[in-house]
PDB file of N, CA and C in Angstrom:
ATOM      1  N   MET A  37       6.256  98.198-244.582  1.00  0.00           N
ATOM      2  CA  MET A  37       6.535  97.120-243.668  1.00  0.00           C
ATOM      3  C   MET A  37       5.524  96.007-243.921  1.00  0.00           C
ATOM      4  N   THR A  38       6.014  94.777-243.908  1.00  0.00           N
ATOM      5  CA  THR A  38       5.145  93.619-244.079  1.00  0.00           C
ATOM      6  C   THR A  38       5.265  92.733-242.856  1.00  0.00           C
ATOM      7  N   ALA A  39       4.119  92.423-242.239  1.00  0.00           N
ATOM      8  CA  ALA A  39       4.115  91.459-241.145  1.00  0.00           C
ATOM      9  C   ALA A  39       4.139  90.076-241.771  1.00  0.00           C
ATOM     10  N   GLY A  40       4.952  89.190-241.260  1.00  0.00           N
ATOM     11  CA  GLY A  40       5.046  87.859-241.827  1.00  0.00           C
ATOM     12  C   GLY A  40       4.618  86.791-240.842  1.00  0.00           C
ATOM     13  N   PHE A  41       3.470  86.180-241.108  1.00  0.00           N
ATOM     14  CA  PHE A  41       3.039  85.062-240.277  1.00  0.00           C
ATOM     15  C   PHE A  41       1.973  84.272-241.021  1.00  0.00           C
ATOM     16  N   ALA A  42       1.891  82.993-240.669  1.00  0.00           N
ATOM     17  CA  ALA A  42       0.853  82.125-241.228  1.00  0.00           C
ATOM     18  C   ALA A  42      -0.381  82.208-240.337  1.00  0.00           C
ATOM     19  N   LEU A  43      -1.535  82.220-240.963  1.00  0.00           N
ATOM     20  CA  LEU A  43      -2.785  82.250-240.216  1.00  0.00           C
ATOM     21  C   LEU A  43      -3.096  80.858-239.671  1.00  0.00           C
ATOM     22  N   LYS A  44      -3.848  80.810-238.589  1.00  0.00           N
ATOM     23  CA  LYS A  44      -4.096  79.533-237.925  1.00  0.00           C
ATOM     24  C   LYS A  44      -5.016  78.638-238.766  1.00  0.00           C
ATOM     25  N   PRO A  45      -4.863  77.337-238.643  1.00  0.00           N
ATOM     26  CA  PRO A  45      -5.744  76.411-239.361  1.00  0.00           C
ATOM     27  C   PRO A  45      -7.137  76.369-238.729  1.00  0.00           C
ATOM     28  N   GLY A  46      -8.116  75.984-239.538  1.00  0.00           N
ATOM     29  CA  GLY A  46      -9.490  75.852-239.046  1.00  0.00           C
ATOM     30  C   GLY A  46     -10.500  76.116-240.142  1.00  0.00           C
ATOM     31  N   ARG A  47     -11.779  76.001-239.803  1.00  0.00           N
ATOM     32  CA  ARG A  47     -12.865  76.257-240.750  1.00  0.00           C
ATOM     33  C   ARG A  47     -12.921  77.743-241.072  1.00  0.00           C
ATOM     34  N   VAL A  48     -13.127  78.068-242.341  1.00  0.00           N
ATOM     35  CA  VAL A  48     -13.145  79.466-242.773  1.00  0.00           C
ATOM     36  C   VAL A  48     -14.236  79.693-243.815  1.00  0.00           C
ATOM     37  N   THR A  49     -14.598  80.959-243.957  1.00  0.00           N
ATOM     38  CA  THR A  49     -15.423  81.423-245.060  1.00  0.00           C
ATOM     39  C   THR A  49     -14.580  82.436-245.822  1.00  0.00           C
ATOM     40  N   VAL A  50     -14.482  82.239-247.133  1.00  0.00           N
ATOM     41  CA  VAL A  50     -13.738  83.152-247.998  1.00  0.00           C
ATOM     42  C   VAL A  50     -14.778  83.971-248.754  1.00  0.00           C
ATOM     43  N   LEU A  51     -14.631  85.298-248.739  1.00  0.00           N
ATOM     44  CA  LEU A  51     -15.646  86.130-249.346  1.00  0.00           C
ATOM     45  C   LEU A  51     -15.074  87.389-249.964  1.00  0.00           C
ATOM     46  N   ARG A  52     -15.898  88.022-250.775  1.00  0.00           N
ATOM     47  CA  ARG A  52     -15.548  89.281-251.411  1.00  0.00           C
ATOM     48  C   ARG A  52     -16.803  90.120-251.531  1.00  0.00           C
ATOM     49  N   LEU A  53     -16.794  91.319-250.961  1.00  0.00           N
ATOM     50  CA  LEU A  53     -17.839  92.294-251.216  1.00  0.00           C
ATOM     51  C   LEU A  53     -17.338  93.122-252.372  1.00  0.00           C
ATOM     52  N   GLY A  54     -18.031  93.058-253.478  1.00  0.00           N
ATOM     53  CA  GLY A  54     -17.567  93.716-254.692  1.00  0.00           C
ATOM     54  C   GLY A  54     -18.583  94.693-255.245  1.00  0.00           C
ATOM     55  N   ASP A  55     -18.216  95.254-256.375  1.00  0.00           N
ATOM     56  CA  ASP A  55     -19.028  96.245-257.063  1.00  0.00           C
ATOM     57  C   ASP A  55     -19.026  95.888-258.536  1.00  0.00           C
ATOM     58  N   ASP A  56     -20.205  95.716-259.117  1.00  0.00           N
ATOM     59  CA  ASP A  56     -20.276  95.354-260.534  1.00  0.00           C
ATOM     60  C   ASP A  56     -20.289  96.580-261.448  1.00  0.00           C
ATOM     61  N   GLY A  57     -20.016  97.744-260.892  1.00  0.00           N
ATOM     62  CA  GLY A  57     -20.043  98.986-261.642  1.00  0.00           C
ATOM     63  C   GLY A  57     -21.266  99.822-261.329  1.00  0.00           C
ATOM     64  N   GLN A  58     -22.313  99.167-260.820  1.00  0.00           N
ATOM     65  CA  GLN A  58     -23.547  99.884-260.474  1.00  0.00           C
ATOM     66  C   GLN A  58     -24.055  99.522-259.087  1.00  0.00           C
ATOM     67  N   ASN A  59     -23.844  98.276-258.673  1.00  0.00           N
ATOM     68  CA  ASN A  59     -24.399  97.792-257.406  1.00  0.00           C
ATOM     69  C   ASN A  59     -23.380  96.944-256.656  1.00  0.00           C
ATOM     70  N   LEU A  60     -23.581  96.859-255.345  1.00  0.00           N
ATOM     71  CA  LEU A  60     -22.770  95.958-254.541  1.00  0.00           C
ATOM     72  C   LEU A  60     -23.203  94.520-254.795  1.00  0.00           C
ATOM     73  N   ARG A  61     -22.279  93.592-254.575  1.00  0.00           N
ATOM     74  CA  ARG A  61     -22.552  92.159-254.696  1.00  0.00           C
ATOM     75  C   ARG A  61     -21.558  91.424-253.805  1.00  0.00           C
ATOM     76  N   MET A  62     -21.893  90.191-253.433  1.00  0.00           N
ATOM     77  CA  MET A  62     -21.013  89.427-252.564  1.00  0.00           C
ATOM     78  C   MET A  62     -20.803  88.026-253.137  1.00  0.00           C
ATOM     79  N   LEU A  63     -19.562  87.545-253.005  1.00  0.00           N
ATOM     80  CA  LEU A  63     -19.148  86.215-253.431  1.00  0.00           C
ATOM     81  C   LEU A  63     -18.633  85.485-252.190  1.00  0.00           C
ATOM     82  N   ALA A  64     -18.988  84.203-252.013  1.00  0.00           N
ATOM     83  CA  ALA A  64     -18.530  83.469-250.828  1.00  0.00           C
ATOM     84  C   ALA A  64     -18.406  81.980-251.120  1.00  0.00           C
ATOM     85  N   THR A  65     -17.521  81.347-250.364  1.00  0.00           N
ATOM     86  CA  THR A  65     -17.390  79.895-250.324  1.00  0.00           C
ATOM     87  C   THR A  65     -16.804  79.530-248.958  1.00  0.00           C
ATOM     88  N   THR A  66     -16.826  78.265-248.616  1.00  0.00           N
ATOM     89  CA  THR A  66     -16.265  77.810-247.337  1.00  0.00           C
ATOM     90  C   THR A  66     -15.104  76.857-247.597  1.00  0.00           C
ATOM     91  N   GLY A  67     -14.334  76.616-246.551  1.00  0.00           N
ATOM     92  CA  GLY A  67     -13.206  75.705-246.686  1.00  0.00           C
ATOM     93  C   GLY A  67     -12.501  75.478-245.366  1.00  0.00           C
ATOM     94  N   GLN A  68     -11.328  74.897-245.484  1.00  0.00           N
ATOM     95  CA  GLN A  68     -10.493  74.575-244.329  1.00  0.00           C
ATOM     96  C   GLN A  68      -9.143  75.243-244.522  1.00  0.00           C
ATOM     97  N   SER A  69      -8.785  76.135-243.603  1.00  0.00           N
ATOM     98  CA  SER A  69      -7.445  76.719-243.609  1.00  0.00           C
ATOM     99  C   SER A  69      -6.486  75.652-243.086  1.00  0.00           C
ATOM    100  N   LEU A  70      -5.407  75.424-243.818  1.00  0.00           N
ATOM    101  CA  LEU A  70      -4.468  74.348-243.505  1.00  0.00           C
ATOM    102  C   LEU A  70      -3.226  74.873-242.803  1.00  0.00           C
ATOM    103  N   GLU A  71      -2.556  74.003-242.072  1.00  0.00           N
ATOM    104  CA  GLU A  71      -1.258  74.342-241.485  1.00  0.00           C
ATOM    105  C   GLU A  71      -0.343  74.786-242.625  1.00  0.00           C
ATOM    106  N   THR A  72       0.340  75.921-242.459  1.00  0.00           N
ATOM    107  CA  THR A  72       1.088  76.520-243.563  1.00  0.00           C
ATOM    108  C   THR A  72       2.513  76.859-243.148  1.00  0.00           C
ATOM    109  N   GLU A  73       3.454  76.518-244.004  1.00  0.00           N
ATOM    110  CA  GLU A  73       4.855  76.932-243.825  1.00  0.00           C
ATOM    111  C   GLU A  73       5.025  78.325-244.421  1.00  0.00           C
ATOM    112  N   MET A  74       5.911  79.093-243.860  1.00  0.00           N
ATOM    113  CA  MET A  74       6.184  80.439-244.359  1.00  0.00           C
ATOM    114  C   MET A  74       7.165  80.364-245.529  1.00  0.00           C
ATOM    115  N   ASP A  75       6.653  80.099-246.734  1.00  0.00           N
ATOM    116  CA  ASP A  75       7.531  80.016-247.892  1.00  0.00           C
ATOM    117  C   ASP A  75       7.548  81.303-248.716  1.00  0.00           C
ATOM    118  N   VAL A  76       6.696  82.258-248.360  1.00  0.00           N
ATOM    119  CA  VAL A  76       6.716  83.596-248.953  1.00  0.00           C
ATOM    120  C   VAL A  76       6.481  84.608-247.846  1.00  0.00           C
ATOM    121  N   ARG A  77       6.819  85.871-248.110  1.00  0.00           N
ATOM    122  CA  ARG A  77       6.595  86.926-247.115  1.00  0.00           C
ATOM    123  C   ARG A  77       5.148  87.357-247.113  1.00  0.00           C
ATOM    124  N   GLY A  78       4.674  87.747-245.967  1.00  0.00           N
ATOM    125  CA  GLY A  78       3.326  88.288-245.857  1.00  0.00           C
ATOM    126  C   GLY A  78       2.505  87.532-244.846  1.00  0.00           C
ATOM    127  N   THR A  79       1.232  87.795-244.868  1.00  0.00           N
ATOM    128  CA  THR A  79       0.272  87.120-244.016  1.00  0.00           C
ATOM    129  C   THR A  79      -0.442  86.128-244.912  1.00  0.00           C
ATOM    130  N   LEU A  80      -0.305  84.832-244.635  1.00  0.00           N
ATOM    131  CA  LEU A  80      -0.809  83.866-245.600  1.00  0.00           C
ATOM    132  C   LEU A  80      -1.498  82.676-244.972  1.00  0.00           C
ATOM    133  N   ALA A  81      -2.313  82.052-245.814  1.00  0.00           N
ATOM    134  CA  ALA A  81      -2.997  80.811-245.446  1.00  0.00           C
ATOM    135  C   ALA A  81      -3.189  80.001-246.718  1.00  0.00           C
ATOM    136  N   ARG A  82      -3.152  78.707-246.582  1.00  0.00           N
ATOM    137  CA  ARG A  82      -3.534  77.803-247.669  1.00  0.00           C
ATOM    138  C   ARG A  82      -4.914  77.270-247.281  1.00  0.00           C
ATOM    139  N   VAL A  83      -5.846  77.361-248.230  1.00  0.00           N
ATOM    140  CA  VAL A  83      -7.220  76.969-247.940  1.00  0.00           C
ATOM    141  C   VAL A  83      -7.652  75.877-248.907  1.00  0.00           C
ATOM    142  N   ALA A  84      -8.151  74.777-248.365  1.00  0.00           N
ATOM    143  CA  ALA A  84      -8.780  73.728-249.167  1.00  0.00           C
ATOM    144  C   ALA A  84     -10.265  74.063-249.223  1.00  0.00           C
ATOM    145  N   PHE A  85     -10.737  74.474-250.391  1.00  0.00           N
ATOM    146  CA  PHE A  85     -12.139  74.856-250.549  1.00  0.00           C
ATOM    147  C   PHE A  85     -13.039  73.637-250.447  1.00  0.00           C
ATOM    148  N   ASP A  86     -14.227  73.829-249.899  1.00  0.00           N
ATOM    149  CA  ASP A  86     -15.260  72.794-249.940  1.00  0.00           C
ATOM    150  C   ASP A  86     -15.820  72.694-251.360  1.00  0.00           C
ATOM    151  N   SER A  87     -15.840  73.821-252.054  1.00  0.00           N
ATOM    152  CA  SER A  87     -16.325  73.867-253.430  1.00  0.00           C
ATOM    153  C   SER A  87     -15.184  73.483-254.376  1.00  0.00           C
ATOM    154  N   ASN A  88     -15.528  73.320-255.623  1.00  0.00           N
ATOM    155  CA  ASN A  88     -14.542  73.064-256.663  1.00  0.00           C
ATOM    156  C   ASN A  88     -13.781  74.368-256.914  1.00  0.00           C
ATOM    157  N   VAL A  89     -12.482  74.367-256.716  1.00  0.00           N
ATOM    158  CA  VAL A  89     -11.694  75.595-256.855  1.00  0.00           C
ATOM    159  C   VAL A  89     -11.748  76.128-258.284  1.00  0.00           C
ATOM    160  N   VAL A  90     -11.862  75.257-259.275  1.00  0.00           N
ATOM    161  CA  VAL A  90     -11.975  75.698-260.668  1.00  0.00           C
ATOM    162  C   VAL A  90     -13.277  76.469-260.860  1.00  0.00           C
ATOM    163  N   ALA A  91     -14.366  76.009-260.242  1.00  0.00           N
ATOM    164  CA  ALA A  91     -15.649  76.709-260.330  1.00  0.00           C
ATOM    165  C   ALA A  91     -15.554  78.085-259.673  1.00  0.00           C
ATOM    166  N   PHE A  92     -14.857  78.164-258.540  1.00  0.00           N
ATOM    167  CA  PHE A  92     -14.690  79.444-257.850  1.00  0.00           C
ATOM    168  C   PHE A  92     -13.881  80.413-258.711  1.00  0.00           C
ATOM    169  N   LEU A  93     -12.767  79.944-259.261  1.00  0.00           N
ATOM    170  CA  LEU A  93     -11.939  80.796-260.114  1.00  0.00           C
ATOM    171  C   LEU A  93     -12.678  81.202-261.380  1.00  0.00           C
ATOM    172  N   ASP A  94     -13.453  80.285-261.949  1.00  0.00           N
ATOM    173  CA  ASP A  94     -14.238  80.605-263.134  1.00  0.00           C
ATOM    174  C   ASP A  94     -15.249  81.710-262.824  1.00  0.00           C
ATOM    175  N   GLU A  95     -15.897  81.624-261.668  1.00  0.00           N
ATOM    176  CA  GLU A  95     -16.842  82.671-261.253  1.00  0.00           C
ATOM    177  C   GLU A  95     -16.124  84.013-261.141  1.00  0.00           C
ATOM    178  N   MET A  96     -14.970  84.023-260.489  1.00  0.00           N
ATOM    179  CA  MET A  96     -14.226  85.274-260.312  1.00  0.00           C
ATOM    180  C   MET A  96     -13.801  85.872-261.650  1.00  0.00           C
ATOM    181  N   LEU A  97     -13.227  85.048-262.513  1.00  0.00           N
ATOM    182  CA  LEU A  97     -12.675  85.544-263.772  1.00  0.00           C
ATOM    183  C   LEU A  97     -13.761  85.869-264.801  1.00  0.00           C
ATOM    184  N   SER A  98     -14.816  85.094-264.829  1.00  0.00           N
ATOM    185  CA  SER A  98     -15.866  85.288-265.831  1.00  0.00           C
ATOM    186  C   SER A  98     -16.812  86.441-265.501  1.00  0.00           C
ATOM    187  N   HIS A  99     -16.860  86.812-264.223  1.00  0.00           N
ATOM    188  CA  HIS A  99     -17.820  87.841-263.818  1.00  0.00           C
ATOM    189  C   HIS A  99     -17.172  89.082-263.211  1.00  0.00           C
ATOM    190  N   GLY A 100     -15.880  89.249-263.446  1.00  0.00           N
ATOM    191  CA  GLY A 100     -15.211  90.497-263.087  1.00  0.00           C
ATOM    192  C   GLY A 100     -15.075  90.797-261.615  1.00  0.00           C
ATOM    193  N   TRP A 101     -14.947  89.767-260.790  1.00  0.00           N
ATOM    194  CA  TRP A 101     -14.750  89.998-259.357  1.00  0.00           C
ATOM    195  C   TRP A 101     -13.345  90.534-259.106  1.00  0.00           C
ATOM    196  N   GLU A 102     -13.236  91.441-258.153  1.00  0.00           N
ATOM    197  CA  GLU A 102     -11.942  91.962-257.738  1.00  0.00           C
ATOM    198  C   GLU A 102     -11.133  90.842-257.091  1.00  0.00           C
ATOM    199  N   HIS A 103      -9.805  90.900-257.174  1.00  0.00           N
ATOM    200  CA  HIS A 103      -8.977  89.754-256.796  1.00  0.00           C
ATOM    201  C   HIS A 103      -8.622  89.650-255.316  1.00  0.00           C
ATOM    202  N   HIS A 104      -8.790  90.654-254.509  1.00  0.00           N
ATOM    203  CA  HIS A 104      -8.491  90.523-253.082  1.00  0.00           C
ATOM    204  C   HIS A 104      -9.701  89.933-252.365  1.00  0.00           C
ATOM    205  N   LEU A 105      -9.447  88.961-251.484  1.00  0.00           N
ATOM    206  CA  LEU A 105     -10.519  88.264-250.779  1.00  0.00           C
ATOM    207  C   LEU A 105     -10.379  88.450-249.277  1.00  0.00           C
ATOM    208  N   ILE A 106     -11.466  88.250-248.576  1.00  0.00           N
ATOM    209  CA  ILE A 106     -11.487  88.280-247.113  1.00  0.00           C
ATOM    210  C   ILE A 106     -11.622  86.843-246.625  1.00  0.00           C
ATOM    211  N   MET A 107     -10.905  86.497-245.568  1.00  0.00           N
ATOM    212  CA  MET A 107     -11.057  85.176-244.950  1.00  0.00           C
ATOM    213  C   MET A 107     -11.514  85.391-243.522  1.00  0.00           C
ATOM    214  N   ALA A 108     -12.672  84.843-243.210  1.00  0.00           N
ATOM    215  CA  ALA A 108     -13.223  84.932-241.858  1.00  0.00           C
ATOM    216  C   ALA A 108     -13.178  83.548-241.229  1.00  0.00           C
ATOM    217  N   TYR A 109     -12.763  83.464-239.987  1.00  0.00           N
ATOM    218  CA  TYR A 109     -12.765  82.169-239.311  1.00  0.00           C
ATOM    219  C   TYR A 109     -14.192  81.740-239.008  1.00  0.00           C
ATOM    220  N   GLY A 110     -14.466  80.474-239.233  1.00  0.00           N
ATOM    221  CA  GLY A 110     -15.789  79.909-239.011  1.00  0.00           C
ATOM    222  C   GLY A 110     -16.603  79.905-240.298  1.00  0.00           C
ATOM    223  N   GLU A 111     -17.714  79.204-240.244  1.00  0.00           N
ATOM    224  CA  GLU A 111     -18.637  79.175-241.383  1.00  0.00           C
ATOM    225  C   GLU A 111     -19.738  80.184-241.101  1.00  0.00           C
ATOM    226  N   ILE A 112     -19.696  81.305-241.799  1.00  0.00           N
ATOM    227  CA  ILE A 112     -20.618  82.397-241.538  1.00  0.00           C
ATOM    228  C   ILE A 112     -21.601  82.609-242.694  1.00  0.00           C
ATOM    229  N   VAL A 113     -21.804  81.594-243.510  1.00  0.00           N
ATOM    230  CA  VAL A 113     -22.697  81.721-244.664  1.00  0.00           C
ATOM    231  C   VAL A 113     -24.124  82.112-244.250  1.00  0.00           C
ATOM    232  N   PRO A 114     -24.731  81.501-243.221  1.00  0.00           N
ATOM    233  CA  PRO A 114     -26.086  81.936-242.840  1.00  0.00           C
ATOM    234  C   PRO A 114     -26.139  83.426-242.484  1.00  0.00           C
ATOM    235  N   GLU A 115     -25.132  83.917-241.811  1.00  0.00           N
ATOM    236  CA  GLU A 115     -25.088  85.328-241.445  1.00  0.00           C
ATOM    237  C   GLU A 115     -24.923  86.208-242.685  1.00  0.00           C
ATOM    238  N   LEU A 116     -24.093  85.754-243.638  1.00  0.00           N
ATOM    239  CA  LEU A 116     -23.923  86.506-244.882  1.00  0.00           C
ATOM    240  C   LEU A 116     -25.215  86.531-245.687  1.00  0.00           C
ATOM    241  N   GLU A 117     -25.919  85.397-245.719  1.00  0.00           N
ATOM    242  CA  GLU A 117     -27.198  85.340-246.430  1.00  0.00           C
ATOM    243  C   GLU A 117     -28.190  86.339-245.837  1.00  0.00           C
ATOM    244  N   LEU A 118     -28.273  86.383-244.520  1.00  0.00           N
ATOM    245  CA  LEU A 118     -29.175  87.321-243.841  1.00  0.00           C
ATOM    246  C   LEU A 118     -28.759  88.766-244.117  1.00  0.00           C
ATOM    247  N   LEU A 119     -27.471  89.055-244.001  1.00  0.00           N
ATOM    248  CA  LEU A 119     -26.962  90.404-244.259  1.00  0.00           C
ATOM    249  C   LEU A 119     -27.280  90.839-245.687  1.00  0.00           C
ATOM    250  N   CYS A 120     -26.990  89.977-246.645  1.00  0.00           N
ATOM    251  CA  CYS A 120     -27.228  90.311-248.048  1.00  0.00           C
ATOM    252  C   CYS A 120     -28.715  90.494-248.348  1.00  0.00           C
ATOM    253  N   ARG A 121     -29.541  89.634-247.771  1.00  0.00           N
ATOM    254  CA  ARG A 121     -30.984  89.759-247.958  1.00  0.00           C
ATOM    255  C   ARG A 121     -31.488  91.089-247.381  1.00  0.00           C
ATOM    256  N   THR A 122     -30.997  91.437-246.195  1.00  0.00           N
ATOM    257  CA  THR A 122     -31.413  92.670-245.530  1.00  0.00           C
ATOM    258  C   THR A 122     -30.980  93.908-246.311  1.00  0.00           C
ATOM    259  N   LEU A 123     -29.772  93.872-246.868  1.00  0.00           N
ATOM    260  CA  LEU A 123     -29.226  95.026-247.591  1.00  0.00           C
ATOM    261  C   LEU A 123     -29.519  94.991-249.087  1.00  0.00           C
ATOM    262  N   HIS A 124     -30.233  93.952-249.544  1.00  0.00           N
ATOM    263  CA  HIS A 124     -30.556  93.790-250.972  1.00  0.00           C
ATOM    264  C   HIS A 124     -29.293  93.718-251.829  1.00  0.00           C
ATOM    265  N   VAL A 125     -28.325  92.943-251.329  1.00  0.00           N
ATOM    266  CA  VAL A 125     -27.073  92.712-252.040  1.00  0.00           C
ATOM    267  C   VAL A 125     -27.091  91.269-252.527  1.00  0.00           C
ATOM    268  N   PRO A 126     -26.979  91.020-253.832  1.00  0.00           N
ATOM    269  CA  PRO A 126     -26.980  89.631-254.313  1.00  0.00           C
ATOM    270  C   PRO A 126     -25.752  88.864-253.811  1.00  0.00           C
ATOM    271  N   LEU A 127     -25.989  87.645-253.370  1.00  0.00           N
ATOM    272  CA  LEU A 127     -24.920  86.763-252.872  1.00  0.00           C
ATOM    273  C   LEU A 127     -24.738  85.623-253.853  1.00  0.00           C
ATOM    274  N   THR A 128     -23.505  85.457-254.330  1.00  0.00           N
ATOM    275  CA  THR A 128     -23.137  84.311-255.138  1.00  0.00           C
ATOM    276  C   THR A 128     -22.380  83.350-254.223  1.00  0.00           C
ATOM    277  N   LEU A 129     -22.998  82.229-253.900  1.00  0.00           N
ATOM    278  CA  LEU A 129     -22.394  81.232-253.023  1.00  0.00           C
ATOM    279  C   LEU A 129     -21.900  80.076-253.891  1.00  0.00           C
ATOM    280  N   VAL A 130     -20.595  79.876-253.933  1.00  0.00           N
ATOM    281  CA  VAL A 130     -20.034  78.775-254.711  1.00  0.00           C
ATOM    282  C   VAL A 130     -19.925  77.585-253.785  1.00  0.00           C
ATOM    283  N   LYS A 131     -20.645  76.500-254.123  1.00  0.00           N
ATOM    284  CA  LYS A 131     -20.669  75.299-253.265  1.00  0.00           C
ATOM    285  C   LYS A 131     -19.855  74.190-253.888  1.00  0.00           C
TER     286      LYS A 131
END
């Protein structure tokens, strides 16, 4: 079963907690979730990144990041920085 709805617009942080084969690592960027029409099935959002989307995709593809991402409402980068520092997890922040 697939739930079909568009996520609400607003400020977001897009992130991925990944594994490089030996250690955990985190990737993050911020953006704006846009008003979205349901043109495909599923739970979806269109996000305008604050960073250069080509730079974000290059980071993902060049460094073996897993392709599923998490979208959190709000800008939570300071909290992610603190969490990663506390857990000794490297954070790659694409600006």
